[in-house]
Every structure is written in structure tokens, then in C-alpha cells.
């Protein structure tokens, strides 16, 4: 590649960040890192009516959590600042005016009411939703249909107007997509999109082209839903005289609902009970909270990993990748053209694998946060690491550490006596009574010593070990789960073990 690679993620800050958006970030990021390029975050906030308080900060936080930190952004600055389109407002008008002068765009004075009337008037059976385009534009109020003097008068009067692109008739517009290969459009099928709005703000179409040009973007990755906009963009690049600088496009496949029917939406997540947003999003308008992957207990590495393989593979069966491996192996040749079905079970599998891969030390802080969130402040880190090592293979989500690990630090709030009772008898009660006595004088508090004592006592009482392990476990843990029970006793210590046996015995008597 001769030019220095520059890619961008260009979200409109209007709400929670969908996992498809994060995948777009990821592919941008991988491509940039692979080519020693630059990853830009540009905030596309020109639609003031869609402004949502906090949405931009939320996006920045998501990228930080995922470890996909941009090189240039509103937060980090950079040579092409500002990176927020609303702050670049004054840059766009000149290009729209240039297009009007060249005859590639025009002023349109139609009021919202006139536009509505047009839709009714030109509606036919073959054309149920008529567009403002080559068949209709001459019948509307714009600088193509009105005389020059009238246009001058309207402009002089300060009448609100927009600038629209004049889409040519029946031209074939072609570009080579990095994933789909050659893609063609007939220009007649696209309406005369607004480029500059009455409030002087550019629309997405004008702003994206101008900024990709001014910011020297070389490759643009975006969702497949933007493909229909490509003909307008190609024409803008051409009319503005920049066609040789146009970035190479890659339209990424959609992420589909689990059944494969249609694009995965936030509503699907709500309906089927899984997250779709990267992090918790609280809608400032109605305070509605949507839970994100982060808060549900996903590790960022797992989240990134599962997104990477939603629509891409490295040509082998490998599914688990570190970010370094992804940077090394990512290639557009292996990005699928078709949509990728999302599976929450698979997503959880990735998280489980990543939790297993981690050393206790790496999980320590996150597990502490889970405990704190449940009202338990830990002081002794040393024991926490041991607990993490003992239970991490049983955790799918970080939040599972509470259920799987909290009994090491606090006695269980409830004890499942119902599971012990059916096979409970006086011999067993006596066994635990004697065991508690013997444990009191045990000096060497290790798993081995506890086990020996346990076995000896069982043999003395002539009770099978298998009969005793479950009650012991339930007394210590509260239920039928957790790692080896002797390891639990060793870790929670003498005093606590004896206390829990005594409590169990009381509940069973
Ligand atoms: N602002 C568009 C969005 O919200 C960006 C599309 C593009 O990357 O061109 O997704």
C-alpha cells in the first residue's frame, strides 16, 4: 500500500452502541494496526434533532473498555481536528455551493407541506412512494424549475432552503467493494438527497464525503445498511473532483437474529433475553436502562473475540484469538458476504473460555468489583486468588463468581437442608459432631490433613465417604455446587468450617 492507511469509525451518537457497531470498530482497528495505520473516531452529530445527551461519552467509554482506543478523536485530538462534525459546520457549505455552481446540485425551497402534497399527488400503483428525483424535480419549487430572478428574490428574502444533489438519469455507478467485489447501481433509482439542510448543517451524505476527504481516509469500513448510500457518495467524490482520493469501501455483513431472519436489533435482545449493546445504556429521555455485555459479566477480550468471528474466520477451525493474533491474521478475504447469525450461547462460551484462560491475578480486580456490587468488601487478596483459581472453570460470566465464590468469604445465607434430610440419620449426625471435635484440635490445617481426618472418622463410624461428602458440602457452601469440599474447608479455615458444621447440625436436628 503506497498511502499511509487511515481508517475511521464514524458513529452518530444517538444511543447505546450495538454489537454490530463494535464489530465495525474492531475491523477498522485490526486493519489499521495491521498496516501501521491510524484509527480515527469521528462523531457524526450533524442531525441536531437526534442529539442525545451522554451518547458520545458512552461511545468513547465503550471503545476504552474494549481496548480499541482511537489514535485521533474528539478526546485525543489530532492533526485533522475537530473530530466532531457539529464543530466543523462552517467547512461544508462551500462544497455544497460549489456543486450548485457546477450544476450538480440545486436550491430547493419546498416546505414540509409541499413535500407531503407531492407524495400524495404523484402516488400511483406502480410508484407508491414517489421520490424527489429526476421525474418530479421540475414540478417542485427549486432553482431548476424557477427562473433565476425568482431564485434570487427568494434567496434575498431569506426563505429557508436546502441544497439537493441532482442525481443524473440512467447512469451506471460502479465501485469495487473490498468484500463484495464490483457493485453497480443505476443512478435513476436514488432520489435527490439533501446535502445541506435549512439550518446550515450538512446531512450525513455531504459531511461523510467531505470529512473522509479532508481527513485523508484511505479505507472505510461500515455496515451493509449503508450500501444504498454509495451511489450518492460516489457522485459527490466525482463532482467535487476527488474521485482518485475516494477511500476503498468495505461494507460489512449484517449481524442477524439467532434464527437468521433479519438484522439483530435491540428489541430482539430484550425479547429473547440477551444483551445487544456493549455496555449499559440509560436512555436520558425516559430513564429506560438497557443492560450491556460489560455489566452482564463479559470480559472485553471475549467480547472482541466473539465479534471478530461473527463474519470472519482465519481459514482454519480456530475460534479463540487474542487481539495480537487477530491483528496478525485478520484479512478481508475471509470476511463473509452473507450475514452472521448471533448466538448468545456461543457468546457465553467465548466468555467461559476466556475466564478459564486468565490467571487469577488478571481477574482479581473484576471479581472484587462483582463482590463489591453484591455488598461484600474484601480485604485479603491472597485468599481471593486461590478462590478464583478454584472456581473459575465453573464461571461463564464474571457475575457467576458471586454464586460460585462468595461462600468462601461469608457463610451461606441459606442452606439446602432439604437435599440432606432424606438420607440423614443419627449416625451421620454423630459423625459430624465427632468431626467437628477432631477438627478443633487439628494443628496442621491443610487439605491433606483434613481429608485424612475425615476418612479416618468415616471408617471408625463405618459410613461410606460418598454418604458424607454431600452433607458436608451443603453445610459449607449452602447447596450442591462448588469445587472439592475438602479444598473449601482448607480455604475457609478451621473456625469457619467448624462453625458451619455446627450450624448445619442445628438445622438438621
Ligand atoms: N454516521 C454513520 C453511522 O451512524 C456512518 C456510516 C459510515 O461509516 O459512513 O453509522
Short mmCIF file of C-alpha atoms and ligand atoms in Angstrom, two decimals:
data_model
loop_
_atom_site.label_atom_id
_atom_site.label_comp_id
_atom_site.label_asym_id
_atom_site.label_seq_id
_atom_site.Cartn_x
_atom_site.Cartn_y
_atom_site.Cartn_z
CA UNK A 1 0.00 0.00 0.00
CA UNK A 2 1.55 3.27 -1.05
CA UNK A 3 -0.52 5.71 1.04
CA UNK A 4 -0.43 5.62 4.82
CA UNK A 5 -3.54 3.73 5.94
CA UNK A 6 -6.13 5.89 7.70
CA UNK A 7 -9.47 4.42 8.72
CA UNK A 8 -12.36 5.82 10.69
CA UNK A 9 -15.31 4.84 12.81
CA UNK A 10 -17.99 7.45 12.30
CA UNK A 11 -20.93 6.86 14.61
CA UNK A 12 -23.90 9.12 15.12
CA UNK A 13 -24.21 9.44 18.90
CA UNK A 14 -27.87 8.62 19.28
CA UNK A 15 -27.97 5.83 21.86
CA UNK A 16 -26.40 2.59 23.01
CA UNK A 17 -23.62 1.05 20.91
CA UNK A 18 -24.90 -2.05 19.13
CA UNK A 19 -22.53 -5.01 18.93
CA UNK A 20 -22.51 -4.58 15.13
CA UNK A 21 -21.08 -1.11 15.69
CA UNK A 22 -18.33 -2.53 17.90
CA UNK A 23 -17.52 -5.10 15.23
CA UNK A 24 -17.15 -2.23 12.72
CA UNK A 25 -14.76 -0.56 15.17
CA UNK A 26 -12.86 -3.81 15.57
CA UNK A 27 -12.37 -4.43 11.85
CA UNK A 28 -11.27 -0.81 11.40
CA UNK A 29 -8.86 -1.18 14.28
CA UNK A 30 -7.42 -4.50 13.12
CA UNK A 31 -6.90 -3.20 9.61
CA UNK A 32 -5.23 -0.04 10.89
CA UNK A 33 -2.91 -1.89 13.27
CA UNK A 34 -2.03 -4.46 10.65
CA UNK A 35 -0.89 -1.73 8.28
CA UNK A 36 0.72 0.55 10.86
CA UNK A 37 -2.06 2.95 10.08
CA UNK A 38 -4.18 5.40 12.01
CA UNK A 39 -7.59 4.76 13.50
CA UNK A 40 -9.82 7.83 13.71
CA UNK A 41 -13.02 8.27 15.71
CA UNK A 42 -15.23 10.92 14.12
CA UNK A 43 -18.51 11.87 15.72
CA UNK A 44 -21.23 12.39 13.10
CA UNK A 45 -23.61 14.62 15.01
CA UNK A 46 -24.98 16.88 12.31
CA UNK A 47 -28.55 15.83 12.90
CA UNK A 48 -29.33 18.08 15.84
CA UNK A 49 -32.83 16.66 16.18
CA UNK A 50 -31.31 13.32 17.13
CA UNK A 51 -28.90 14.71 19.72
CA UNK A 52 -28.80 12.50 22.81
CA UNK A 53 -27.13 13.66 25.99
CA UNK A 54 -24.20 11.47 27.02
CA UNK A 55 -24.18 9.30 23.89
CA UNK A 56 -20.76 10.49 22.71
CA UNK A 57 -19.10 9.91 26.09
CA UNK A 58 -20.72 6.49 26.14
CA UNK A 59 -19.14 5.58 22.78
CA UNK A 60 -15.72 6.71 23.98
CA UNK A 61 -16.11 4.62 27.13
CA UNK A 62 -17.15 1.57 25.11
CA UNK A 63 -14.03 1.85 22.95
CA UNK A 64 -11.86 2.21 26.03
CA UNK A 65 -13.45 -0.82 27.67
CA UNK A 66 -12.92 -2.87 24.51
CA UNK A 67 -9.29 -1.71 24.28
CA UNK A 68 -9.94 -0.30 20.80
CA UNK A 69 -8.63 3.15 21.52
CA UNK A 70 -8.55 5.57 18.58
CA UNK A 71 -5.38 7.42 17.60
CA UNK A 72 -7.35 10.55 16.71
CA UNK A 73 -10.71 11.53 18.20
CA UNK A 74 -12.54 14.40 19.91
CA UNK A 75 -10.92 13.22 23.14
CA UNK A 76 -7.40 12.54 21.85
CA UNK A 77 -7.26 15.35 19.27
CA UNK A 78 -5.12 15.04 16.17
CA UNK A 79 -3.98 16.87 13.06
CA UNK A 80 -7.43 16.97 11.46
CA UNK A 81 -9.37 18.30 14.47
CA UNK A 82 -12.13 18.98 15.21
CA UNK A 83 -13.42 15.41 15.06
CA UNK A 84 -17.00 16.32 15.88
CA UNK A 85 -18.92 17.28 12.77
CA UNK A 86 -21.10 19.84 14.53
CA UNK A 87 -17.89 21.77 15.22
CA UNK A 88 -16.96 21.62 11.53
CA UNK A 89 -20.26 23.14 10.39
CA UNK A 90 -18.67 26.04 8.52
CA UNK A 91 -16.49 23.79 6.37
CA UNK A 92 -19.29 22.12 4.44
CA UNK A 93 -21.29 24.93 2.85
CA UNK A 94 -18.61 25.90 0.34
CA UNK A 95 -18.68 22.40 -1.15
CA UNK A 96 -22.45 22.39 -1.46
CA UNK A 97 -22.29 25.82 -3.14
CA UNK A 98 -19.55 24.58 -5.45
CA UNK A 99 -21.86 21.77 -6.55
CA UNK A 100 -24.70 24.24 -7.20
CA UNK A 101 -22.36 26.37 -9.33
CA UNK A 102 -21.26 23.32 -11.29
CA UNK A 103 -24.88 22.30 -11.92
CA UNK A 104 -24.60 19.13 -9.83
CA UNK A 105 -26.84 20.40 -7.04
CA UNK A 106 -29.63 22.93 -6.61
CA UNK A 107 -31.53 25.02 -4.08
CA UNK A 108 -34.92 23.67 -3.10
CA UNK A 109 -37.47 25.85 -1.32
CA UNK A 110 -40.27 23.34 -0.81
CA UNK A 111 -41.94 23.45 2.57
CA UNK A 112 -42.64 20.23 4.50
CA UNK A 113 -46.28 20.62 3.50
CA UNK A 114 -45.40 20.88 -0.20
CA UNK A 115 -43.28 17.76 0.10
CA UNK A 116 -46.18 15.93 1.67
CA UNK A 117 -48.51 17.09 -1.10
CA UNK A 118 -46.00 15.86 -3.68
CA UNK A 119 -46.07 12.39 -2.12
CA UNK A 120 -49.84 12.28 -2.37
CA UNK A 121 -50.10 13.86 -5.82
CA UNK A 122 -47.61 11.62 -7.60
CA UNK A 123 -48.50 8.41 -5.85
CA UNK A 124 -49.55 5.68 -8.25
CA UNK A 125 -49.95 1.95 -8.03
CA UNK A 126 -46.55 1.35 -9.65
CA UNK A 127 -44.94 4.09 -7.62
CA UNK A 128 -46.47 4.08 -4.12
CA UNK A 129 -43.80 6.31 -2.58
CA UNK A 130 -42.70 8.91 -5.15
CA UNK A 131 -39.24 10.36 -4.60
CA UNK A 132 -37.89 13.84 -5.12
CA UNK A 133 -35.83 12.98 -8.20
CA UNK A 134 -35.47 13.35 -11.91
CA UNK A 135 -39.14 12.67 -12.77
CA UNK A 136 -40.54 15.11 -10.24
CA UNK A 137 -37.93 17.77 -9.52
CA UNK A 138 -39.03 20.04 -12.39
CA UNK A 139 -42.51 20.21 -10.83
CA UNK A 140 -41.24 21.34 -7.44
CA UNK A 141 -40.02 24.72 -6.17
CA UNK A 142 -36.29 24.75 -6.74
CA UNK A 143 -33.58 26.53 -8.66
CA UNK A 144 -34.05 24.17 -11.62
CA UNK A 145 -37.76 24.82 -12.04
CA UNK A 146 -37.89 28.51 -11.07
CA UNK A 147 -36.29 31.29 -13.09
CA UNK A 148 -33.00 32.83 -11.99
CA UNK A 149 -34.67 36.08 -10.96
CA UNK A 150 -37.19 34.27 -8.78
CA UNK A 151 -34.46 32.23 -7.14
CA UNK A 152 -32.50 35.41 -6.47
CA UNK A 153 -35.59 37.01 -4.97
CA UNK A 154 -36.34 34.03 -2.69
CA UNK A 155 -32.75 33.85 -1.52
CA UNK A 156 -32.76 37.61 -0.96
CA UNK A 157 -35.90 37.31 1.14
CA UNK A 158 -34.13 34.78 3.30
CA UNK A 159 -36.60 31.98 2.59
CA UNK A 160 -35.40 28.70 4.09
CA UNK A 161 -33.94 26.30 1.56
CA UNK A 162 -31.97 23.11 1.30
CA UNK A 163 -29.37 22.09 -1.27
CA UNK A 164 -30.08 18.83 -3.06
CA UNK A 165 -27.83 16.74 -5.26
CA UNK A 166 -29.05 16.45 -8.85
CA UNK A 167 -28.89 12.72 -9.49
CA UNK A 168 -28.18 12.00 -13.15
CA UNK A 169 -30.62 9.88 -15.11
CA UNK A 170 -29.78 6.33 -16.03
CA UNK A 171 -26.08 6.39 -15.27
CA UNK A 172 -24.39 3.23 -14.07
CA UNK A 173 -22.30 3.91 -10.99
CA UNK A 174 -19.77 1.26 -10.06
CA UNK A 175 -17.22 0.78 -7.34
CA UNK A 176 -15.17 -2.15 -6.08
CA UNK A 177 -16.06 -3.16 -2.56
CA UNK A 178 -13.24 -4.89 -0.68
CA UNK A 179 -15.64 -7.63 0.44
CA UNK A 180 -18.27 -7.79 -2.28
CA UNK A 181 -16.18 -7.04 -5.35
CA UNK A 182 -17.78 -4.95 -8.08
CA UNK A 183 -21.08 -3.33 -7.10
CA UNK A 184 -23.20 -1.31 -9.56
CA UNK A 185 -26.18 0.99 -9.17
CA UNK A 186 -28.49 2.74 -11.59
CA UNK A 187 -28.48 6.42 -10.66
CA UNK A 188 -32.17 6.82 -11.54
CA UNK A 189 -33.17 4.74 -8.53
CA UNK A 190 -31.81 7.17 -5.96
CA UNK A 191 -33.60 10.39 -5.05
CA UNK A 192 -32.04 13.84 -4.97
CA UNK A 193 -30.72 13.61 -1.44
CA UNK A 194 -30.48 16.74 0.65
CA UNK A 195 -26.83 17.75 1.13
CA UNK A 196 -27.21 20.92 3.15
CA UNK A 197 -30.15 21.47 5.46
CA UNK A 198 -32.11 24.66 6.10
CA UNK A 199 -30.26 25.13 9.41
CA UNK A 200 -26.96 25.22 7.51
CA UNK A 201 -25.88 21.80 8.76
CA UNK A 202 -24.73 19.27 6.21
CA UNK A 203 -26.53 15.95 6.01
CA UNK A 204 -24.64 12.72 6.57
CA UNK A 205 -24.04 12.31 2.81
CA UNK A 206 -22.19 15.57 2.33
CA UNK A 207 -20.39 15.50 5.67
CA UNK A 208 -19.12 11.94 5.31
CA UNK A 209 -17.60 12.63 1.90
CA UNK A 210 -16.07 15.98 2.81
CA UNK A 211 -14.60 14.65 6.04
CA UNK A 212 -13.30 11.42 4.57
CA UNK A 213 -11.55 13.59 2.00
CA UNK A 214 -10.23 16.23 4.40
CA UNK A 215 -9.14 13.61 6.94
CA UNK A 216 -7.36 11.62 4.21
CA UNK A 217 -9.26 8.42 4.93
CA UNK A 218 -7.93 5.59 2.77
CA UNK A 219 -10.28 2.71 3.71
CA UNK A 220 -13.82 2.90 5.01
CA UNK A 221 -15.49 0.02 6.82
CA UNK A 222 -19.17 0.34 7.54
CA UNK A 223 -22.28 -1.77 7.89
CA UNK A 224 -24.03 -3.20 4.87
CA UNK A 225 -27.03 -0.98 5.59
CA UNK A 226 -25.01 1.93 4.15
CA UNK A 227 -24.58 0.30 0.75
CA UNK A 228 -27.63 2.10 -0.76
CA UNK A 229 -25.92 5.42 0.04
CA UNK A 230 -22.88 4.52 -2.03
CA UNK A 231 -24.18 5.94 -5.37
CA UNK A 232 -24.68 9.38 -3.81
CA UNK A 233 -21.23 9.25 -2.26
CA UNK A 234 -19.52 8.14 -5.46
CA UNK A 235 -21.11 11.07 -7.32
CA UNK A 236 -20.03 13.52 -4.63
CA UNK A 237 -16.45 12.28 -4.79
CA UNK A 238 -16.62 12.66 -8.56
CA UNK A 239 -18.31 16.08 -8.70
CA UNK A 240 -16.02 17.54 -6.07
CA UNK A 241 -13.04 16.45 -8.16
CA UNK A 242 -11.69 13.98 -5.61
CA UNK A 243 -12.56 10.65 -7.18
CA UNK A 244 -8.93 9.49 -7.19
CA UNK A 245 -8.82 10.01 -3.43
CA UNK A 246 -12.01 8.06 -2.70
CA UNK A 247 -11.41 5.55 0.09
CA UNK A 248 -11.75 1.87 -0.64
CA UNK A 249 -15.03 0.70 0.80
CA UNK A 250 -15.82 -2.44 2.71
CA UNK A 251 -19.48 -2.99 3.56
CA UNK A 252 -19.60 -5.45 6.43
CA UNK A 253 -22.19 -8.23 6.58
CA UNK A 254 -25.12 -7.77 8.91
CA UNK A 255 -25.33 -9.47 12.28
CA UNK A 256 -28.55 -11.48 12.14
CA UNK A 257 -31.11 -12.59 14.70
CA UNK A 258 -30.42 -16.09 16.11
CA UNK A 259 -32.91 -17.63 13.67
CA UNK A 260 -31.18 -15.90 10.74
CA UNK A 261 -34.23 -13.86 9.79
CA UNK A 262 -33.24 -10.21 9.59
CA UNK A 263 -30.91 -7.85 11.34
CA UNK A 264 -30.41 -8.28 15.09
CA UNK A 265 -32.00 -5.35 16.90
CA UNK A 266 -32.05 -4.18 20.47
CA UNK A 267 -35.67 -5.27 20.60
CA UNK A 268 -34.65 -8.85 19.72
CA UNK A 269 -32.26 -8.81 22.65
CA UNK A 270 -34.99 -7.56 25.01
CA UNK A 271 -37.41 -10.16 23.67
CA UNK A 272 -35.00 -13.11 23.82
CA UNK A 273 -33.21 -12.06 26.98
CA UNK A 274 -29.69 -11.23 25.90
CA UNK A 275 -27.66 -8.03 25.53
CA UNK A 276 -27.14 -6.26 22.23
CA UNK A 277 -25.35 -3.14 23.48
CA UNK A 278 -21.69 -3.20 24.53
CA UNK A 279 -22.36 -1.53 27.88
CA UNK A 280 -25.37 -0.48 29.95
CA UNK A 281 -27.23 2.34 28.28
CA UNK A 282 -29.64 4.55 30.13
CA UNK A 283 -31.89 6.49 27.80
CA UNK A 284 -31.90 10.07 29.14
CA UNK A 285 -35.38 10.65 27.70
CA UNK A 286 -37.24 8.01 29.65
CA UNK A 287 -34.54 6.66 32.02
CA UNK A 288 -35.02 3.21 30.50
CA UNK A 289 -31.98 1.03 31.20
CA UNK A 290 -30.68 -1.48 28.67
CA UNK A 291 -28.16 -3.95 30.03
CA UNK A 292 -24.88 -4.32 28.21
CA UNK A 293 -22.33 -7.11 27.76
CA UNK A 294 -19.93 -5.42 30.17
CA UNK A 295 -22.33 -5.26 33.09
CA UNK A 296 -23.61 -8.77 32.45
CA UNK A 297 -20.12 -10.02 33.15
CA UNK A 298 -18.33 -10.30 29.83
CA UNK A 299 -14.59 -9.82 29.57
CA UNK A 300 -13.62 -7.31 26.90
CA UNK A 301 -11.25 -9.88 25.33
CA UNK A 302 -14.13 -12.35 25.00
CA UNK A 303 -16.46 -9.71 23.61
CA UNK A 304 -13.90 -8.71 20.98
CA UNK A 305 -13.15 -12.32 20.16
CA UNK A 306 -16.78 -13.27 19.62
CA UNK A 307 -17.35 -10.22 17.44
CA UNK A 308 -14.26 -10.91 15.35
CA UNK A 309 -15.56 -14.31 14.33
CA UNK A 310 -19.09 -13.10 13.62
CA UNK A 311 -18.49 -12.83 9.91
CA UNK A 312 -14.82 -13.71 9.71
CA UNK A 313 -12.51 -16.71 10.19
CA UNK A 314 -8.82 -17.19 9.59
CA UNK A 315 -9.35 -20.08 7.19
CA UNK A 316 -8.89 -22.70 9.95
CA UNK A 317 -11.15 -24.07 12.69
CA UNK A 318 -9.59 -21.81 15.32
CA UNK A 319 -12.12 -19.75 17.25
CA UNK A 320 -10.20 -18.31 20.18
CA UNK A 321 -7.97 -15.40 19.28
CA UNK A 322 -6.09 -12.80 21.27
CA UNK A 323 -6.11 -9.27 19.91
CA UNK A 324 -2.49 -9.75 18.81
CA UNK A 325 -3.46 -12.85 16.84
CA UNK A 326 -6.37 -11.00 15.30
CA UNK A 327 -4.14 -8.15 14.21
CA UNK A 328 -1.80 -10.63 12.62
CA UNK A 329 -4.39 -12.86 10.93
CA UNK A 330 -7.29 -10.57 10.04
CA UNK A 331 -7.88 -10.44 6.34
CA UNK A 332 -10.75 -9.11 4.30
CA UNK A 333 -10.57 -12.16 2.02
CA UNK A 334 -12.06 -14.18 4.85
CA UNK A 335 -14.87 -11.78 5.74
CA UNK A 336 -18.13 -13.39 4.63
CA UNK A 337 -20.52 -11.67 2.27
CA UNK A 338 -23.60 -13.13 3.93
CA UNK A 339 -24.94 -12.11 7.33
CA UNK A 340 -23.71 -13.82 10.50
CA UNK A 341 -26.21 -15.33 12.96
CA UNK A 342 -25.77 -14.24 16.55
CA UNK A 343 -25.96 -16.92 19.23
CA UNK A 344 -25.95 -15.91 22.88
CA UNK A 345 -24.96 -19.41 23.97
CA UNK A 346 -21.92 -19.17 21.74
CA UNK A 347 -21.18 -15.71 23.11
CA UNK A 348 -21.20 -17.15 26.63
CA UNK A 349 -18.98 -20.00 25.53
CA UNK A 350 -16.37 -17.47 24.45
CA UNK A 351 -16.56 -15.73 27.79
CA UNK A 352 -16.20 -19.00 29.67
CA UNK A 353 -13.14 -19.91 27.63
CA UNK A 354 -11.61 -16.53 28.30
CA UNK A 355 -12.26 -16.73 32.03
CA UNK A 356 -10.54 -20.13 32.05
CA UNK A 357 -7.55 -18.73 30.19
CA UNK A 358 -7.00 -15.99 32.70
CA UNK A 359 -4.67 -16.23 35.67
CA UNK A 360 -6.28 -15.29 38.99
CA UNK A 361 -4.26 -12.12 39.13
CA UNK A 362 -5.83 -10.82 35.93
CA UNK A 363 -9.36 -11.49 37.18
CA UNK A 364 -8.79 -10.25 40.73
CA UNK A 365 -9.96 -6.68 40.24
CA UNK A 366 -13.01 -7.66 38.22
CA UNK A 367 -14.09 -10.30 40.72
CA UNK A 368 -13.64 -7.81 43.54
CA UNK A 369 -15.99 -5.46 41.71
CA UNK A 370 -18.57 -8.24 41.40
CA UNK A 371 -18.29 -8.85 45.15
CA UNK A 372 -18.47 -5.16 45.99
CA UNK A 373 -21.55 -4.89 43.76
CA UNK A 374 -23.14 -7.53 45.97
CA UNK A 375 -22.22 -5.68 49.12
CA UNK A 376 -19.07 -7.60 50.10
CA UNK A 377 -15.82 -5.67 50.55
CA UNK A 378 -12.76 -7.92 50.53
CA UNK A 379 -9.52 -7.23 52.26
CA UNK A 380 -7.33 -10.30 51.83
CA UNK A 381 -6.24 -10.63 48.25
CA UNK A 382 -4.23 -13.77 48.79
CA UNK A 383 -7.26 -15.90 49.51
CA UNK A 384 -9.18 -14.31 46.67
CA UNK A 385 -6.61 -15.52 44.15
CA UNK A 386 -6.90 -19.06 45.48
CA UNK A 387 -10.69 -18.87 45.31
CA UNK A 388 -10.54 -17.61 41.73
CA UNK A 389 -8.26 -20.48 40.73
CA UNK A 390 -10.61 -22.98 42.37
CA UNK A 391 -13.85 -21.74 40.81
CA UNK A 392 -13.06 -20.00 37.54
CA UNK A 393 -13.68 -23.12 35.44
CA UNK A 394 -17.25 -23.06 36.75
CA UNK A 395 -17.92 -19.45 35.76
CA UNK A 396 -19.41 -18.42 32.43
CA UNK A 397 -19.94 -14.78 33.30
CA UNK A 398 -17.88 -12.70 35.72
CA UNK A 399 -21.03 -12.26 37.76
CA UNK A 400 -21.04 -16.04 38.38
CA UNK A 401 -18.09 -15.52 40.72
CA UNK A 402 -20.59 -14.30 43.30
CA UNK A 403 -22.60 -17.50 43.32
CA UNK A 404 -19.50 -19.70 42.90
CA UNK A 405 -17.15 -17.89 45.22
CA UNK A 406 -18.89 -15.74 47.83
CA UNK A 407 -19.33 -18.63 50.33
CA UNK A 408 -15.55 -18.63 50.80
CA UNK A 409 -15.88 -15.25 52.47
CA UNK A 410 -19.33 -15.25 54.05
CA UNK A 411 -21.38 -18.14 55.40
CA UNK A 412 -24.20 -19.07 53.03
CA UNK A 413 -27.39 -17.16 53.69
CA UNK A 414 -29.49 -20.29 53.23
CA UNK A 415 -28.64 -23.96 53.48
CA UNK A 416 -30.34 -26.53 51.32
CA UNK A 417 -31.24 -28.88 54.21
CA UNK A 418 -34.00 -30.43 52.10
CA UNK A 419 -31.33 -32.15 49.99
CA UNK A 420 -29.67 -33.68 53.07
CA UNK A 421 -32.73 -34.66 55.09
CA UNK A 422 -33.97 -37.75 53.20
CA UNK A 423 -30.74 -39.64 53.93
CA UNK A 424 -29.96 -38.07 57.27
CA UNK A 425 -29.73 -40.26 60.39
CA UNK A 426 -28.26 -40.32 63.89
CA UNK A 427 -25.03 -41.95 62.75
CA UNK A 428 -24.36 -39.14 60.37
CA UNK A 429 -25.21 -36.55 62.98
CA UNK A 430 -22.76 -38.23 65.32
CA UNK A 431 -20.11 -38.36 62.63
CA UNK A 432 -20.27 -34.61 62.07
CA UNK A 433 -20.29 -33.96 65.78
CA UNK A 434 -17.11 -36.00 66.25
CA UNK A 435 -15.58 -34.50 63.11
CA UNK A 436 -16.12 -31.01 64.48
CA UNK A 437 -14.47 -32.03 67.76
CA UNK A 438 -11.46 -33.56 66.00
CA UNK A 439 -11.08 -30.59 63.67
CA UNK A 440 -10.91 -28.31 66.69
CA UNK A 441 -7.65 -29.91 67.75
CA UNK A 442 -6.22 -30.37 64.26
CA UNK A 443 -2.99 -28.40 64.12
CA UNK A 444 -1.97 -28.83 60.52
CA UNK A 445 -4.88 -27.12 58.69
CA UNK A 446 -4.21 -28.40 55.18
CA UNK A 447 -6.44 -30.17 52.68
CA UNK A 448 -4.44 -33.39 53.14
CA UNK A 449 -4.72 -33.39 56.92
CA UNK A 450 -8.44 -32.56 56.83
CA UNK A 451 -9.03 -35.33 54.32
CA UNK A 452 -7.15 -37.91 56.38
CA UNK A 453 -9.11 -36.99 59.45
CA UNK A 454 -12.38 -37.07 57.56
CA UNK A 455 -11.59 -40.54 56.13
CA UNK A 456 -10.45 -41.97 59.47
CA UNK A 457 -13.57 -40.75 61.24
CA UNK A 458 -15.80 -42.15 58.48
CA UNK A 459 -14.03 -45.50 58.78
CA UNK A 460 -14.44 -45.51 62.55
CA UNK A 461 -18.15 -44.88 62.21
CA UNK A 462 -18.39 -47.29 59.33
CA UNK A 463 -20.04 -44.81 56.98
CA UNK A 464 -19.11 -44.56 53.31
CA UNK A 465 -17.31 -41.37 52.28
CA UNK A 466 -19.82 -40.90 49.46
CA UNK A 467 -22.63 -40.61 52.02
CA UNK A 468 -20.87 -37.86 53.89
CA UNK A 469 -19.48 -35.61 51.25
CA UNK A 470 -22.79 -34.15 50.12
CA UNK A 471 -23.98 -33.10 53.58
CA UNK A 472 -20.52 -31.66 54.29
CA UNK A 473 -20.63 -29.70 51.07
CA UNK A 474 -24.11 -28.34 51.72
CA UNK A 475 -23.14 -27.28 55.24
CA UNK A 476 -20.13 -25.36 53.97
CA UNK A 477 -21.50 -24.00 50.68
CA UNK A 478 -25.26 -23.89 51.10
CA UNK A 479 -26.01 -26.01 48.02
CA UNK A 480 -24.88 -28.76 45.70
CA UNK A 481 -22.13 -26.90 43.89
CA UNK A 482 -18.57 -25.70 44.15
CA UNK A 483 -15.09 -27.25 43.93
CA UNK A 484 -13.78 -30.17 46.04
CA UNK A 485 -15.27 -29.83 49.52
CA UNK A 486 -12.01 -30.53 51.34
CA UNK A 487 -10.37 -27.66 49.43
CA UNK A 488 -13.20 -25.42 50.53
CA UNK A 489 -12.70 -26.36 54.18
CA UNK A 490 -8.96 -25.81 53.87
CA UNK A 491 -9.51 -22.36 52.50
CA UNK A 492 -12.25 -21.06 54.74
CA UNK A 493 -10.23 -22.06 57.80
CA UNK A 494 -10.74 -24.01 60.97
CA UNK A 495 -13.04 -21.72 62.87
CA UNK A 496 -15.38 -21.11 59.97
CA UNK A 497 -15.54 -24.80 58.99
CA UNK A 498 -16.47 -25.85 62.49
CA UNK A 499 -18.99 -23.04 62.80
CA UNK A 500 -20.72 -24.10 59.58
CA UNK A 501 -20.83 -27.77 60.64
CA UNK A 502 -22.41 -26.74 63.91
CA UNK A 503 -24.99 -24.55 62.15
CA UNK A 504 -25.77 -27.42 59.76
CA UNK A 505 -26.23 -29.84 62.62
CA UNK A 506 -28.59 -27.47 64.37
CA UNK A 507 -30.71 -27.06 61.26
CA UNK A 508 -30.87 -30.82 60.80
CA UNK A 509 -31.71 -31.77 64.35
N1 LIG B 1 -22.74 8.12 10.69
C1 LIG B 1 -22.93 6.85 10.08
C2 LIG B 1 -23.44 5.92 11.16
O1 LIG B 1 -24.07 6.37 12.06
C3 LIG B 1 -21.63 6.38 9.49
C4 LIG B 1 -21.73 5.50 8.29
C5 LIG B 1 -20.36 5.45 7.60
O2 LIG B 1 -19.44 4.87 8.18
O3 LIG B 1 -20.23 6.00 6.52
O4 LIG B 1 -23.24 4.73 11.18
#
